Amino acid sequence: MCRNILNAFSSTIAGMEEVLWPLLMEFLIPEMYTGAFGMITKALAQSGQQQIAAKKDSFWVDFDLLVNLPKPNEIIARCFVLLGEPLVEESRGVSILNFLRIAVTELQGDLRELWEKVIPRLLQNLTDDDENKKFDSTNWQDLILKFLSKSLDVIEREDWISDIGACFVKQLPLYLKLERERGFAYKCIGIVLRKSKMNEFVSRTLESMITTINFHHENERNGWATMFGFCSTTHLDIVLQRLDMYLKLGDSKSSSSTSSGSGGGGLFGFLSSKTDTHSDLS
């Protein structure tokens, strides 16, 4: 019902587009609205398109003045992660892509040329009517990661790259109950770290990752490993240093867990539980 009402507001009621755009952007970040993200971005895309067609000045968004709105990089990061699972809400991916295509001038104008070129191709992947063609989730995520990588190449400013990377990291708690989305978020972080030339930012981000991962979830575990793989292509020394630190910390935690008779959490608790299982079978 809410979906139908919002769709009616954004597409049929005169003047409503000036209310919904950019008001609905306030609901893009909070975790409680994740399940309605496709519906919200669809309404935003419709409202934005109507204002562009009518050449209304109300389309332009002053994010500094409208303090309740999330910042552009926060919106971009949120959209890219949820694009990793485009078939949720039936067509969440289509709604997000249409929104990004409309909002690009407000989010980051320098990306307009790239996004206008790439987004129609991505939409074609999601709107293919061939019933015999099974959706390839792995291939789709690869396309989105390439899309993110090319977007970072266009801007090529270290302050912007580190800021959007920080947004991806900050939003990780939004996906605690969404294993697939959280796993893809790690991959996005890996792409950002690979592009960054700020060693301190890369090192600090990798250091923070050890406390965020739940290795009992396969998608999250694979995404975390992929993040390190992406990062190692340009920051191998930093990755090796961090992994060495994790191993040393793991030895310490393992010794502590053994003496106390209890397993730890995170990576080392996971490895410890695996070791115990194999011991029981031997």
Coordinates of C-alpha atoms in Angstrom, one line a residue:
M1 CA 0.0 0.0 0.0
C2 CA 2.8 2.4 1.0
R3 CA 4.5 1.7 -2.4
N4 CA 1.3 2.5 -4.3
I5 CA 0.7 5.7 -2.3
L6 CA 4.3 7.0 -2.8
N7 CA 4.2 6.1 -6.5
A8 CA 0.9 8.0 -6.9
F9 CA 2.3 11.0 -5.0
S10 CA 5.4 11.2 -7.2
S11 CA 3.7 10.6 -10.6
T12 CA 0.2 12.0 -10.5
I13 CA -0.2 14.8 -8.0
A14 CA 0.8 18.2 -9.4
G15 CA 3.5 20.0 -7.5
M16 CA 4.3 17.0 -5.3
E17 CA 7.7 16.6 -7.0
E18 CA 8.9 19.8 -5.3
V19 CA 8.1 18.2 -1.9
L20 CA 9.5 14.8 -2.5
W21 CA 12.7 16.1 -4.1
P22 CA 14.9 16.3 -2.2
L23 CA 13.0 15.5 1.0
L24 CA 13.0 11.8 0.4
M25 CA 16.8 11.8 0.4
E26 CA 16.6 12.0 4.2
F27 CA 15.4 8.3 4.2
L28 CA 18.2 6.9 2.0
I29 CA 20.7 6.3 4.8
P30 CA 18.8 5.1 8.0
E31 CA 18.9 1.3 8.4
M32 CA 15.1 1.1 9.0
Y33 CA 14.4 2.2 5.5
T34 CA 16.7 -0.3 3.7
G35 CA 13.8 -2.5 2.8
A36 CA 12.1 0.4 1.0
F37 CA 15.2 1.7 -0.7
G38 CA 14.0 0.8 -4.2
M39 CA 10.6 2.5 -3.6
I40 CA 12.3 5.6 -2.3
T41 CA 14.8 5.9 -5.1
K42 CA 12.1 5.3 -7.7
A43 CA 10.0 8.2 -6.3
L44 CA 13.1 10.4 -6.2
A45 CA 13.9 9.6 -9.8
Q46 CA 10.4 10.4 -10.9
S47 CA 10.3 13.6 -9.0
G48 CA 13.7 14.7 -10.2
Q49 CA 12.8 13.9 -13.8
Q50 CA 9.6 16.0 -13.6
Q51 CA 11.5 19.0 -12.2
I52 CA 14.2 18.7 -14.9
A53 CA 11.5 18.5 -17.6
A54 CA 9.8 21.6 -16.2
K55 CA 13.2 23.3 -15.8
K56 CA 12.4 24.1 -12.2
D57 CA 15.1 25.7 -10.0
S58 CA 13.9 23.6 -7.1
F59 CA 15.8 20.7 -8.6
W60 CA 19.1 22.0 -7.5
V61 CA 20.0 20.8 -4.1
D62 CA 22.1 22.8 -1.6
F63 CA 23.4 20.0 0.7
D64 CA 25.2 22.5 2.9
L65 CA 21.9 24.5 3.5
L66 CA 19.7 21.4 3.9
V67 CA 21.5 20.0 6.9
N68 CA 19.0 17.1 7.4
L69 CA 20.0 15.6 4.0
P70 CA 22.9 13.0 3.9
K71 CA 26.0 14.2 2.1
P72 CA 26.5 13.3 -1.6
N73 CA 29.2 10.8 -0.9
E74 CA 27.1 9.1 1.7
I75 CA 24.3 8.7 -0.8
I76 CA 26.7 7.4 -3.5
A77 CA 28.2 4.8 -1.2
R78 CA 24.8 3.6 0.0
C79 CA 23.6 3.3 -3.6
F80 CA 26.6 1.3 -4.8
V81 CA 26.4 -1.2 -2.0
L82 CA 22.7 -1.9 -2.5
L83 CA 23.2 -2.1 -6.3
G84 CA 25.2 -5.3 -5.5
E85 CA 21.8 -7.0 -4.9
P86 CA 19.6 -5.5 -7.6
L87 CA 16.7 -7.9 -7.6
V88 CA 15.6 -7.2 -4.0
E89 CA 12.2 -5.5 -3.9
E90 CA 11.7 -6.9 -7.4
S91 CA 13.6 -4.1 -9.1
R92 CA 15.7 -2.2 -6.6
G93 CA 18.6 -2.0 -9.0
V94 CA 16.6 -0.3 -11.7
S95 CA 15.3 2.3 -9.3
I96 CA 18.7 3.0 -7.9
L97 CA 20.3 3.4 -11.4
N98 CA 17.5 5.7 -12.6
F99 CA 17.9 7.8 -9.4
L100 CA 21.7 8.1 -9.9
R101 CA 21.3 9.0 -13.5
I102 CA 19.0 11.9 -12.5
A103 CA 20.8 13.0 -9.4
V104 CA 24.4 12.9 -10.8
T105 CA 24.6 16.6 -11.3
E106 CA 23.8 17.2 -7.6
L107 CA 25.9 14.3 -6.2
Q108 CA 29.1 14.8 -8.3
G109 CA 28.8 16.7 -11.5
D110 CA 32.1 15.5 -12.9
L111 CA 30.6 12.0 -13.1
R112 CA 27.8 13.0 -15.4
E113 CA 29.4 12.0 -18.7
L114 CA 30.5 8.6 -17.4
W115 CA 27.2 7.7 -15.6
E116 CA 25.2 8.7 -18.7
K117 CA 27.2 6.3 -20.7
V118 CA 27.4 3.4 -18.3
I119 CA 24.0 3.4 -16.5
P120 CA 21.9 2.7 -19.6
R121 CA 24.1 -0.4 -20.3
L122 CA 23.6 -1.6 -16.7
L123 CA 19.9 -1.0 -17.0
Q124 CA 19.8 -3.2 -20.1
N125 CA 21.3 -6.0 -18.0
L126 CA 18.4 -5.8 -15.5
T127 CA 15.6 -5.3 -18.0
D128 CA 16.5 -8.2 -20.4
D129 CA 13.2 -10.0 -21.2
D130 CA 14.9 -13.2 -22.1
E131 CA 13.3 -15.7 -19.7
N132 CA 15.8 -18.4 -20.6
K133 CA 18.7 -16.2 -19.5
K134 CA 19.5 -16.7 -15.8
F135 CA 20.7 -13.6 -13.9
D136 CA 24.4 -13.9 -13.2
S137 CA 24.9 -12.3 -9.8
T138 CA 28.7 -12.6 -9.9
N139 CA 29.0 -11.0 -13.3
W140 CA 26.6 -8.2 -12.2
Q141 CA 28.7 -7.4 -9.1
D142 CA 31.8 -7.3 -11.2
L143 CA 30.1 -4.7 -13.4
I144 CA 29.2 -2.6 -10.5
L145 CA 32.7 -2.8 -9.1
K146 CA 34.1 -1.7 -12.4
F147 CA 31.5 1.1 -12.5
L148 CA 32.8 2.2 -9.1
S149 CA 36.4 2.0 -10.1
K150 CA 35.8 4.1 -13.2
S151 CA 34.0 6.7 -11.2
L152 CA 37.0 7.0 -8.9
D153 CA 39.2 7.3 -11.9
V154 CA 37.2 10.2 -13.2
I155 CA 37.4 12.3 -10.0
E156 CA 41.0 11.3 -9.1
R157 CA 41.2 13.5 -6.1
E158 CA 42.6 11.9 -3.0
D159 CA 40.3 13.9 -0.6
W160 CA 37.2 12.7 -2.5
I161 CA 38.4 9.1 -2.7
S162 CA 39.2 8.9 1.0
D163 CA 35.9 10.6 1.9
I164 CA 33.8 8.1 -0.1
G165 CA 35.9 5.3 1.3
A166 CA 35.2 6.5 4.8
C167 CA 31.4 6.6 3.9
F168 CA 31.5 2.9 2.9
V169 CA 33.2 2.0 6.2
K170 CA 30.9 4.1 8.3
Q171 CA 27.9 2.5 6.7
L172 CA 29.0 -1.1 7.4
P173 CA 26.7 -1.4 10.5
L174 CA 23.7 -0.8 8.3
Y175 CA 24.2 -4.3 6.9
L176 CA 24.7 -6.3 10.0
K177 CA 21.5 -8.3 9.2
L178 CA 22.2 -8.4 5.4
E179 CA 25.1 -10.8 4.8
R180 CA 25.2 -10.4 1.0
E181 CA 25.1 -6.6 1.1
R182 CA 27.7 -6.5 3.8
G183 CA 30.0 -8.8 1.8
F184 CA 29.6 -6.6 -1.3
A185 CA 30.3 -3.5 0.9
Y186 CA 33.7 -5.0 1.7
K187 CA 34.4 -5.4 -2.0
C188 CA 33.6 -1.8 -2.6
I189 CA 35.9 -0.7 0.2
G190 CA 38.6 -2.8 -1.5
I191 CA 38.2 -1.0 -4.8
V192 CA 38.5 2.4 -3.0
L193 CA 41.6 1.3 -1.1
R194 CA 43.2 0.0 -4.4
K195 CA 42.7 3.5 -5.9
S196 CA 43.9 5.5 -2.9
K197 CA 47.4 6.8 -2.8
M198 CA 47.1 7.8 0.9
N199 CA 49.0 5.1 2.7
E200 CA 47.8 6.3 6.1
F201 CA 44.2 6.1 5.0
V202 CA 44.7 2.6 3.6
S203 CA 46.5 1.3 6.7
R204 CA 44.0 2.8 9.1
T205 CA 41.0 1.4 7.2
L206 CA 42.5 -2.1 7.0
E207 CA 43.3 -2.0 10.7
S208 CA 39.6 -1.1 11.5
M209 CA 38.4 -4.1 9.4
I210 CA 39.6 -6.7 11.9
T211 CA 36.8 -5.8 14.4
T212 CA 34.0 -5.7 11.9
I213 CA 34.0 -9.1 10.2
N214 CA 31.8 -12.0 11.1
F215 CA 33.6 -15.0 9.6
H216 CA 30.7 -17.4 10.2
H217 CA 28.9 -15.7 7.3
E218 CA 30.2 -17.0 4.0
N219 CA 29.3 -14.0 1.8
E220 CA 30.8 -11.6 4.4
R221 CA 33.9 -13.7 4.7
N222 CA 34.5 -13.8 0.9
G223 CA 33.9 -10.1 0.6
W224 CA 36.4 -9.4 3.3
A225 CA 39.0 -11.6 1.6
T226 CA 38.3 -9.9 -1.7
M227 CA 38.8 -6.5 -0.2
F228 CA 42.3 -7.5 0.9
G229 CA 43.0 -8.9 -2.5
F230 CA 41.9 -5.7 -4.3
C231 CA 44.0 -3.6 -1.9
S232 CA 47.1 -5.8 -2.3
T233 CA 47.4 -5.0 -6.0
T234 CA 48.6 -1.5 -5.1
H235 CA 49.4 -1.7 -1.4
L236 CA 51.0 -5.1 -0.9
D237 CA 53.4 -4.0 1.8
I238 CA 50.6 -2.5 3.9
V239 CA 48.4 -5.6 3.4
L240 CA 51.2 -7.9 4.5
Q241 CA 51.9 -5.7 7.5
R242 CA 48.3 -5.8 8.6
L243 CA 48.0 -9.6 8.0
D244 CA 51.1 -10.1 10.0
M245 CA 49.6 -8.0 12.8
Y246 CA 46.4 -10.1 12.7
L247 CA 48.4 -13.3 12.9
K248 CA 50.3 -12.1 15.9
L249 CA 47.2 -10.9 17.6
G250 CA 45.6 -14.3 16.7
D251 CA 48.4 -16.2 18.5
S252 CA 47.8 -14.0 21.5
K253 CA 44.1 -14.5 21.5
S254 CA 44.4 -18.3 20.9
S255 CA 46.7 -18.6 23.9
S256 CA 44.3 -16.6 26.0
S257 CA 41.3 -18.6 24.8
T258 CA 43.1 -21.9 25.5
S259 CA 44.0 -21.0 29.0
S260 CA 40.5 -19.7 29.8
G261 CA 38.8 -22.6 28.0
S262 CA 36.6 -20.3 25.8
G263 CA 36.8 -19.3 22.2
G264 CA 37.2 -15.8 20.9
G265 CA 35.1 -13.9 18.4
G266 CA 35.8 -12.6 15.0
L267 CA 38.5 -14.1 12.8
F268 CA 40.4 -15.8 15.6
G269 CA 37.3 -17.3 17.2
F270 CA 36.3 -18.7 13.9
L271 CA 39.7 -20.2 13.2
S272 CA 39.8 -21.6 16.8
S273 CA 36.4 -23.2 16.4
K274 CA 37.5 -24.8 13.1
T275 CA 40.7 -26.1 14.7
D276 CA 38.6 -27.6 17.6
T277 CA 36.3 -29.3 15.1
H278 CA 39.1 -30.9 13.2
S279 CA 40.7 -32.1 16.5
D280 CA 37.4 -33.8 17.4
L281 CA 37.4 -35.7 14.1
S282 CA 41.0 -36.9 14.3

